[in-house]
Amino acid sequence: MNTTDSQPNVAVVCGGVGAARLLRGFIGLVDPECLTAIANVGDDMVLHGLNISPDLDTIVYTLAEAVSAERGWGLEGETWQAMEMVARYGATVGEPLDWFSLGDRDLGTHLFRTQALAAGADLATVTAQIARTWGLDLRLLPVTNDRLRTMVTTVDHGEISFQEYFVGHQHSIPVTSVRFDGAAQATPGPRVIETLEQADRIVVAPSNPAVSIDPVLAVPGVRDVLERRRDDVIAVSPIIGGKALKGPADRLLVELGRTSSALGVAEWYREVVGTLVIDTVDADQADAIEALGVRAIVTETIMSTPAITRALAELTIKS
Ligand code: GDP
Ligand code: CA
């Protein structure tokens, strides 16, 4: 790494909650101008006519220390009066739209994003303005300005959108496949490829491999850079002791043909990741991971304190 004359340039490939937590560890550790988060937009949707970008907002709210600690997404001190009103009206056509909770303060972000996009701004520009307004000085890049939608094929409900699966069904239904609608036609957002090319280190956050990281890799050109730069790519396993801390990553790994383990994550990422950071409880899998040609580093990976989070972030750029 080119760390002699300056700070390393770090690019972090991000989903939502797991990524936002790791990004916190980089704040104050690397210069903000050397830190870029490249984020998933496969969870994005239009609801009530509003453009909603859950992973981008989770990153912004978390880094701004404004996220709800209890929920891990959305804003602290939130009220829900607008949603209560929506629920009171019920539905005229189709399903009632109150299954996806939007807080009153959070709605302001979606109103701003929606009007700016409608006025002709692109998602990267709107996102930069949202991040700046919250006082963030890292660069937060949506992986693409184009429409990309994660679609989930389920056993009982056919193909549904990611949010219908994740929120509507609380990710508790069996899945047979995942695809990224629009990905093949999407163009990487401004500076996405250059940032990945020029970074001293590319960090794949401990996000859901199947539905948070894979949609980022599906944008043409992104996976290619990581494959080519594999030796400089380090991932943190989101699976600890065979389980995801939250969400369906463990079940999805199994449903999509791998095992729910640090080794399963290594198998999933082996073409794009040269090093995998795994938790101390999974130390016994290090040899099997290395046998795949993936370097394994064992450490504490549950980011329960700022010190642990910081140490984990530091490890990803120094080892
Ligand atoms: P979402 O997009 O908001 O659903 O979140 P992500 O895909 O970014 O992250 C979800 C994953 O983050 C889950 O699989 C969790 O296991 C993982 N995760 C959350 N917190 C931590 C943590 O402290 N350490 C590790 N290693 N993984 C975490
Ligand atoms: Ca997400």
CSV table of C-alpha atoms and ligand atoms in Angstrom, one decimal:
chain,number,residue,atom,x,y,z
A,1,MET,CA,0.0,0.0,0.0
A,2,ASN,CA,1.0,3.5,-0.7
A,3,THR,CA,1.1,4.7,2.9
A,4,THR,CA,4.5,6.3,3.1
A,5,ASP,CA,3.8,9.8,2.0
A,6,SER,CA,0.1,10.1,2.7
A,7,GLN,CA,-2.9,8.4,4.1
A,8,PRO,CA,-4.2,5.4,2.3
A,9,ASN,CA,-7.2,5.8,0.0
A,10,VAL,CA,-9.9,3.5,1.2
A,11,ALA,CA,-13.0,2.5,-0.7
A,12,VAL,CA,-15.6,0.7,1.3
A,13,VAL,CA,-18.2,-1.4,-0.6
A,14,CYS,CA,-21.4,-1.0,1.4
A,15,GLY,CA,-24.9,-2.3,2.2
A,16,GLY,CA,-26.8,-0.6,5.0
A,17,VAL,CA,-26.5,-1.3,8.8
A,18,GLY,CA,-23.4,-3.6,8.8
A,19,ALA,CA,-21.6,-1.2,6.5
A,20,ALA,CA,-22.6,1.9,8.4
A,21,ARG,CA,-21.3,0.4,11.6
A,22,LEU,CA,-17.9,-0.3,10.1
A,23,LEU,CA,-17.7,3.1,8.4
A,24,ARG,CA,-18.0,4.7,11.9
A,25,GLY,CA,-14.6,3.1,12.7
A,26,PHE,CA,-13.0,4.9,9.8
A,27,ILE,CA,-14.1,8.3,10.9
A,28,GLY,CA,-11.1,10.0,12.5
A,29,LEU,CA,-8.9,7.1,11.4
A,30,VAL,CA,-8.4,8.2,7.8
A,31,ASP,CA,-8.7,11.6,6.3
A,32,PRO,CA,-12.3,12.1,5.0
A,33,GLU,CA,-11.0,13.0,1.6
A,34,CYS,CA,-9.4,9.6,1.4
A,35,LEU,CA,-12.6,7.7,2.4
A,36,THR,CA,-15.2,6.7,-0.1
A,37,ALA,CA,-18.3,4.6,0.6
A,38,ILE,CA,-19.8,2.9,-2.5
A,39,ALA,CA,-23.3,1.9,-1.6
A,40,ASN,CA,-26.0,-0.4,-2.7
A,41,VAL,CA,-29.1,1.0,-4.3
A,42,GLY,CA,-30.8,-2.4,-5.0
A,43,ASP,CA,-33.1,-1.8,-2.0
A,44,ASP,CA,-34.3,1.5,-3.4
A,45,MET,CA,-38.0,1.9,-4.2
A,46,VAL,CA,-40.8,4.3,-4.9
A,47,LEU,CA,-43.5,4.3,-2.3
A,48,HIS,CA,-46.2,6.9,-1.9
A,49,GLY,CA,-44.6,8.5,-5.0
A,50,LEU,CA,-41.4,9.0,-3.0
A,51,ASN,CA,-37.9,7.9,-3.9
A,52,ILE,CA,-36.5,5.9,-1.0
A,53,SER,CA,-32.9,4.8,-0.7
A,54,PRO,CA,-32.7,2.8,2.5
A,55,ASP,CA,-29.0,1.9,2.5
A,56,LEU,CA,-27.8,5.4,1.6
A,57,ASP,CA,-30.0,6.9,4.4
A,58,THR,CA,-28.8,4.3,6.9
A,59,ILE,CA,-25.2,5.2,6.2
A,60,VAL,CA,-25.9,9.0,6.5
A,61,TYR,CA,-28.0,8.8,9.6
A,62,THR,CA,-25.5,6.4,11.3
A,63,LEU,CA,-22.5,8.5,10.6
A,64,ALA,CA,-24.3,11.6,11.6
A,65,GLU,CA,-25.0,9.9,15.0
A,66,ALA,CA,-28.7,10.5,14.3
A,67,VAL,CA,-29.8,6.9,13.6
A,68,SER,CA,-32.2,5.2,15.9
A,69,ALA,CA,-30.0,3.0,18.2
A,70,GLU,CA,-33.0,0.8,18.9
A,71,ARG,CA,-33.9,0.1,15.3
A,72,GLY,CA,-30.5,0.5,13.6
A,73,TRP,CA,-32.3,2.3,10.7
A,74,GLY,CA,-34.3,5.5,10.5
A,75,LEU,CA,-33.9,8.5,12.8
A,76,GLU,CA,-33.8,8.8,16.5
A,77,GLY,CA,-36.6,10.9,18.2
A,78,GLU,CA,-38.9,9.9,15.3
A,79,THR,CA,-42.6,10.3,15.3
A,80,TRP,CA,-45.0,8.4,13.0
A,81,GLN,CA,-48.0,10.7,12.5
A,82,ALA,CA,-47.9,10.7,8.7
A,83,MET,CA,-48.0,6.9,8.6
A,84,GLU,CA,-50.8,6.8,11.1
A,85,MET,CA,-52.8,9.1,8.8
A,86,VAL,CA,-52.0,6.9,5.8
A,87,ALA,CA,-53.2,3.8,7.7
A,88,ARG,CA,-56.4,5.6,8.7
A,89,TYR,CA,-57.3,6.1,5.0
A,90,GLY,CA,-56.8,2.4,4.2
A,91,ALA,CA,-56.6,1.5,0.5
A,92,THR,CA,-58.7,2.5,-2.5
A,93,VAL,CA,-56.8,0.5,-5.1
A,94,GLY,CA,-54.4,-2.4,-4.3
A,95,GLU,CA,-52.8,-3.0,-0.9
A,96,PRO,CA,-52.7,-0.4,1.9
A,97,LEU,CA,-49.2,1.1,1.9
A,98,ASP,CA,-48.6,1.3,5.6
A,99,TRP,CA,-46.5,-1.9,5.8
A,100,PHE,CA,-43.3,0.1,5.2
A,101,SER,CA,-42.8,2.6,8.1
A,102,LEU,CA,-41.6,6.0,7.3
A,103,GLY,CA,-41.0,8.4,10.2
A,104,ASP,CA,-42.1,12.0,10.0
A,105,ARG,CA,-38.6,13.4,10.0
A,106,ASP,CA,-37.3,10.7,7.6
A,107,LEU,CA,-40.1,11.6,5.2
A,108,GLY,CA,-38.4,15.0,4.8
A,109,THR,CA,-35.4,13.3,3.4
A,110,HIS,CA,-37.5,11.4,0.9
A,111,LEU,CA,-39.4,14.5,-0.1
A,112,PHE,CA,-36.2,16.4,-0.7
A,113,ARG,CA,-34.7,13.5,-2.7
A,114,THR,CA,-37.9,13.0,-4.7
A,115,GLN,CA,-38.2,16.7,-5.7
A,116,ALA,CA,-34.5,17.0,-6.6
A,117,LEU,CA,-34.6,13.9,-8.8
A,118,ALA,CA,-37.8,15.1,-10.4
A,119,ALA,CA,-36.1,18.4,-11.1
A,120,GLY,CA,-33.4,16.6,-13.0
A,121,ALA,CA,-30.6,16.0,-10.4
A,122,ASP,CA,-29.0,12.6,-10.4
A,123,LEU,CA,-28.9,10.3,-7.4
A,124,ALA,CA,-25.1,10.9,-6.8
A,125,THR,CA,-25.7,14.7,-6.6
A,126,VAL,CA,-28.7,14.4,-4.3
A,127,THR,CA,-26.9,12.0,-2.1
A,128,ALA,CA,-23.8,14.2,-1.8
A,129,GLN,CA,-26.1,17.1,-0.7
A,130,ILE,CA,-27.9,15.0,1.9
A,131,ALA,CA,-24.5,13.8,3.3
A,132,ARG,CA,-23.1,17.3,3.3
A,133,THR,CA,-26.2,18.6,5.1
A,134,TRP,CA,-25.7,16.1,7.8
A,135,GLY,CA,-22.1,17.3,8.2
A,136,LEU,CA,-20.4,14.2,6.7
A,137,ASP,CA,-17.2,14.8,4.9
A,138,LEU,CA,-16.5,11.3,3.5
A,139,ARG,CA,-17.6,10.7,-0.1
A,140,LEU,CA,-20.8,8.7,-0.3
A,141,LEU,CA,-21.4,7.3,-3.8
A,142,PRO,CA,-24.5,5.4,-4.9
A,143,VAL,CA,-23.0,2.6,-7.0
A,144,THR,CA,-25.1,3.8,-9.9
A,145,ASN,CA,-27.5,6.6,-10.8
A,146,ASP,CA,-29.6,4.2,-12.8
A,147,ARG,CA,-32.5,2.1,-11.7
A,148,LEU,CA,-31.4,-1.2,-10.1
A,149,ARG,CA,-33.8,-3.3,-8.1
A,150,THR,CA,-33.0,-6.4,-6.1
A,151,MET,CA,-35.8,-9.0,-6.9
A,152,VAL,CA,-36.3,-12.1,-4.8
A,153,THR,CA,-37.9,-15.3,-6.0
A,154,THR,CA,-39.8,-16.9,-3.1
A,155,VAL,CA,-41.3,-20.3,-2.8
A,156,ASP,CA,-44.8,-19.1,-1.8
A,157,HIS,CA,-45.2,-15.7,-3.4
A,158,GLY,CA,-43.2,-15.9,-6.7
A,159,GLU,CA,-40.9,-13.0,-7.5
A,160,ILE,CA,-41.3,-10.0,-5.2
A,161,SER,CA,-39.3,-6.8,-4.6
A,162,PHE,CA,-36.6,-6.8,-2.0
A,163,GLN,CA,-38.6,-4.6,0.4
A,164,GLU,CA,-41.7,-6.8,0.1
A,165,TYR,CA,-39.5,-9.7,1.1
A,166,PHE,CA,-37.4,-7.9,3.7
A,167,VAL,CA,-40.0,-5.7,5.4
A,168,GLY,CA,-43.4,-7.0,4.1
A,169,HIS,CA,-42.6,-10.6,4.9
A,170,GLN,CA,-39.9,-9.8,7.5
A,171,HIS,CA,-37.5,-12.0,5.5
A,172,SER,CA,-39.1,-15.1,7.1
A,173,ILE,CA,-40.1,-16.9,3.9
A,174,PRO,CA,-37.9,-19.3,1.8
A,175,VAL,CA,-36.1,-17.9,-1.2
A,176,THR,CA,-34.9,-19.8,-4.3
A,177,SER,CA,-33.1,-17.0,-6.2
A,178,VAL,CA,-32.1,-13.4,-6.3
A,179,ARG,CA,-31.6,-11.2,-9.4
A,180,PHE,CA,-30.8,-7.5,-9.9
A,181,ASP,CA,-33.2,-6.0,-12.3
A,182,GLY,CA,-31.7,-3.3,-14.4
A,183,ALA,CA,-28.1,-4.1,-13.3
A,184,ALA,CA,-26.9,-5.2,-16.7
A,185,GLN,CA,-28.0,-1.9,-18.3
A,186,ALA,CA,-26.7,0.3,-15.4
A,187,THR,CA,-23.7,2.5,-15.7
A,188,PRO,CA,-21.4,2.9,-12.7
A,189,GLY,CA,-22.0,6.3,-11.0
A,190,PRO,CA,-19.5,9.1,-11.3
A,191,ARG,CA,-16.2,8.3,-9.7
A,192,VAL,CA,-17.2,4.8,-8.7
A,193,ILE,CA,-14.8,2.9,-11.0
A,194,GLU,CA,-12.0,5.4,-10.6
A,195,THR,CA,-12.2,5.2,-6.8
A,196,LEU,CA,-12.1,1.5,-6.9
A,197,GLU,CA,-9.1,1.6,-9.3
A,198,GLN,CA,-7.2,4.1,-7.3
A,199,ALA,CA,-7.9,3.0,-3.7
A,200,ASP,CA,-5.0,1.6,-1.8
A,201,ARG,CA,-7.4,-0.8,-0.1
A,202,ILE,CA,-10.9,-1.9,-1.0
A,203,VAL,CA,-12.9,-3.0,2.0
A,204,VAL,CA,-16.1,-5.1,1.6
A,205,ALA,CA,-18.2,-4.2,4.6
A,206,PRO,CA,-19.8,-6.9,6.8
A,207,SER,CA,-23.1,-6.6,4.8
A,208,ASN,CA,-25.4,-9.2,3.4
A,209,PRO,CA,-23.4,-10.8,0.6
A,210,ALA,CA,-26.4,-11.9,-1.4
A,211,VAL,CA,-28.6,-8.8,-1.3
A,212,SER,CA,-26.3,-5.9,-0.2
A,213,ILE,CA,-22.9,-6.6,-1.8
A,214,ASP,CA,-23.9,-8.6,-4.8
A,215,PRO,CA,-26.1,-5.9,-6.3
A,216,VAL,CA,-23.1,-3.5,-6.1
A,217,LEU,CA,-20.9,-6.1,-7.8
A,218,ALA,CA,-23.6,-6.5,-10.5
A,219,VAL,CA,-23.1,-3.1,-11.9
A,220,PRO,CA,-21.0,-3.6,-15.0
A,221,GLY,CA,-17.3,-3.0,-14.3
A,222,VAL,CA,-17.4,-3.2,-10.5
A,223,ARG,CA,-16.9,-6.9,-10.2
A,224,ASP,CA,-14.1,-6.7,-12.8
A,225,VAL,CA,-12.1,-4.2,-10.8
A,226,LEU,CA,-12.4,-6.2,-7.6
A,227,GLU,CA,-11.4,-9.4,-9.4
A,228,ARG,CA,-8.4,-7.6,-10.9
A,229,ARG,CA,-7.5,-6.0,-7.6
A,230,ARG,CA,-8.3,-9.1,-5.4
A,231,ASP,CA,-5.1,-8.9,-3.5
A,232,ASP,CA,-6.1,-5.4,-2.2
A,233,VAL,CA,-9.6,-6.4,-1.3
A,234,ILE,CA,-10.5,-7.3,2.3
A,235,ALA,CA,-13.9,-8.3,3.5
A,236,VAL,CA,-15.3,-8.6,7.0
A,237,SER,CA,-17.6,-11.6,7.5
A,238,PRO,CA,-21.2,-10.7,8.4
A,239,ILE,CA,-21.6,-14.3,9.6
A,240,ILE,CA,-20.4,-15.0,13.2
A,241,GLY,CA,-20.7,-18.4,14.7
A,242,GLY,CA,-22.9,-19.5,11.8
A,243,LYS,CA,-25.4,-16.7,12.3
A,244,ALA,CA,-26.0,-13.2,11.0
A,245,LEU,CA,-26.3,-10.7,13.8
A,246,LYS,CA,-29.5,-9.5,12.2
A,247,GLY,CA,-31.4,-10.1,9.0
A,248,PRO,CA,-31.5,-13.0,6.6
A,249,ALA,CA,-27.8,-13.3,5.5
A,250,ASP,CA,-27.4,-16.7,7.2
A,251,ARG,CA,-30.5,-18.2,5.6
A,252,LEU,CA,-29.9,-16.7,2.2
A,253,LEU,CA,-26.4,-18.2,2.1
A,254,VAL,CA,-27.9,-21.6,2.6
A,255,GLU,CA,-30.9,-21.1,0.3
A,256,LEU,CA,-28.6,-19.9,-2.4
A,257,GLY,CA,-26.3,-22.9,-2.2
A,258,ARG,CA,-23.6,-22.1,0.4
A,259,THR,CA,-23.2,-22.7,4.1
A,260,SER,CA,-24.0,-20.3,6.8
A,261,SER,CA,-20.5,-19.8,8.1
A,262,ALA,CA,-17.4,-17.7,7.7
A,263,LEU,CA,-16.2,-20.4,5.3
A,264,GLY,CA,-19.5,-20.0,3.3
A,265,VAL,CA,-18.7,-16.3,3.1
A,266,ALA,CA,-15.2,-17.0,1.8
A,267,GLU,CA,-16.6,-19.3,-0.8
A,268,TRP,CA,-19.1,-16.7,-1.9
A,269,TYR,CA,-16.4,-14.0,-2.2
A,270,ARG,CA,-13.3,-16.0,-3.2
A,271,GLU,CA,-13.1,-14.5,-6.7
A,272,VAL,CA,-13.2,-10.9,-5.6
A,273,VAL,CA,-11.7,-10.9,-2.1
A,274,GLY,CA,-8.1,-11.8,-1.2
A,275,THR,CA,-8.5,-11.5,2.6
A,276,LEU,CA,-11.4,-12.3,4.9
A,277,VAL,CA,-11.6,-11.1,8.4
A,278,ILE,CA,-13.5,-13.6,10.6
A,279,ASP,CA,-14.5,-13.6,14.2
A,280,THR,CA,-12.6,-15.3,17.0
A,281,VAL,CA,-15.4,-17.7,17.5
A,282,ASP,CA,-14.8,-18.9,13.9
A,283,ALA,CA,-11.0,-19.3,14.3
A,284,ASP,CA,-11.3,-23.1,13.6
A,285,GLN,CA,-12.4,-22.2,10.0
A,286,ALA,CA,-9.3,-20.2,9.1
A,287,ASP,CA,-7.4,-23.2,7.7
A,288,ALA,CA,-10.3,-24.2,5.4
A,289,ILE,CA,-10.7,-20.6,4.3
A,290,GLU,CA,-7.0,-20.4,3.4
A,291,ALA,CA,-7.2,-23.7,1.6
A,292,LEU,CA,-9.6,-21.8,-0.8
A,293,GLY,CA,-6.8,-19.3,-1.5
A,294,VAL,CA,-8.4,-16.6,0.7
A,295,ARG,CA,-6.2,-15.2,3.5
A,296,ALA,CA,-8.0,-15.4,6.8
A,297,ILE,CA,-7.5,-13.0,9.7
A,298,VAL,CA,-9.1,-13.8,13.0
A,299,THR,CA,-10.2,-11.0,15.4
A,300,GLU,CA,-13.1,-9.6,17.4
A,301,THR,CA,-15.7,-8.5,14.8
A,302,ILE,CA,-18.8,-7.7,16.7
A,303,MET,CA,-18.8,-3.9,16.7
A,304,SER,CA,-20.3,-3.4,20.2
A,305,THR,CA,-18.0,-0.5,21.3
A,306,PRO,CA,-16.3,2.3,19.4
A,307,ALA,CA,-12.9,0.8,20.4
A,308,ILE,CA,-13.7,-2.5,18.8
A,309,THR,CA,-15.1,-0.8,15.7
A,310,ARG,CA,-12.1,1.4,15.4
A,311,ALA,CA,-9.7,-1.6,15.8
A,312,LEU,CA,-11.6,-3.6,13.1
A,313,ALA,CA,-11.5,-0.6,10.7
A,314,GLU,CA,-7.8,-0.2,11.4
A,315,LEU,CA,-7.1,-3.9,10.8
A,316,THR,CA,-8.8,-3.7,7.4
A,317,ILE,CA,-6.4,-1.1,6.1
A,318,LYS,CA,-3.2,-2.1,8.0
A,319,SER,CA,-3.0,-5.8,7.5
B,1,GDP,P1,-28.9,-3.8,5.7
B,1,GDP,O1,-28.6,-3.4,4.2
B,1,GDP,O2,-29.3,-2.6,6.5
B,1,GDP,O3,-29.8,-5.0,5.8
B,1,GDP,O4,-27.6,-4.2,6.3
B,1,GDP,P2,-26.2,-4.8,5.7
B,1,GDP,O5,-26.5,-5.8,4.5
B,1,GDP,O6,-25.2,-3.8,5.5
B,1,GDP,O7,-25.8,-5.6,6.9
B,1,GDP,C1,-26.4,-6.7,7.5
B,1,GDP,C2,-25.4,-7.7,8.0
B,1,GDP,O8,-24.5,-6.9,8.9
B,1,GDP,C3,-25.9,-8.8,8.8
B,1,GDP,O9,-25.7,-10.0,8.1
B,1,GDP,C4,-25.1,-8.7,10.1
B,1,GDP,O10,-24.7,-10.0,10.5
B,1,GDP,C5,-24.0,-7.8,9.8
B,1,GDP,N1,-23.5,-7.1,10.9
B,1,GDP,C6,-24.2,-6.1,11.6
B,1,GDP,N2,-23.4,-5.7,12.6
B,1,GDP,C7,-22.3,-6.3,12.6
B,1,GDP,C8,-21.1,-6.3,13.4
B,1,GDP,O11,-20.9,-5.6,14.4
B,1,GDP,N3,-20.1,-7.2,13.0
B,1,GDP,C9,-20.2,-8.0,11.9
B,1,GDP,N4,-19.1,-8.8,11.6
B,1,GDP,N5,-21.3,-8.0,11.1
B,1,GDP,C10,-22.3,-7.2,11.5
B,2,CA,CA,-30.0,-2.9,2.6
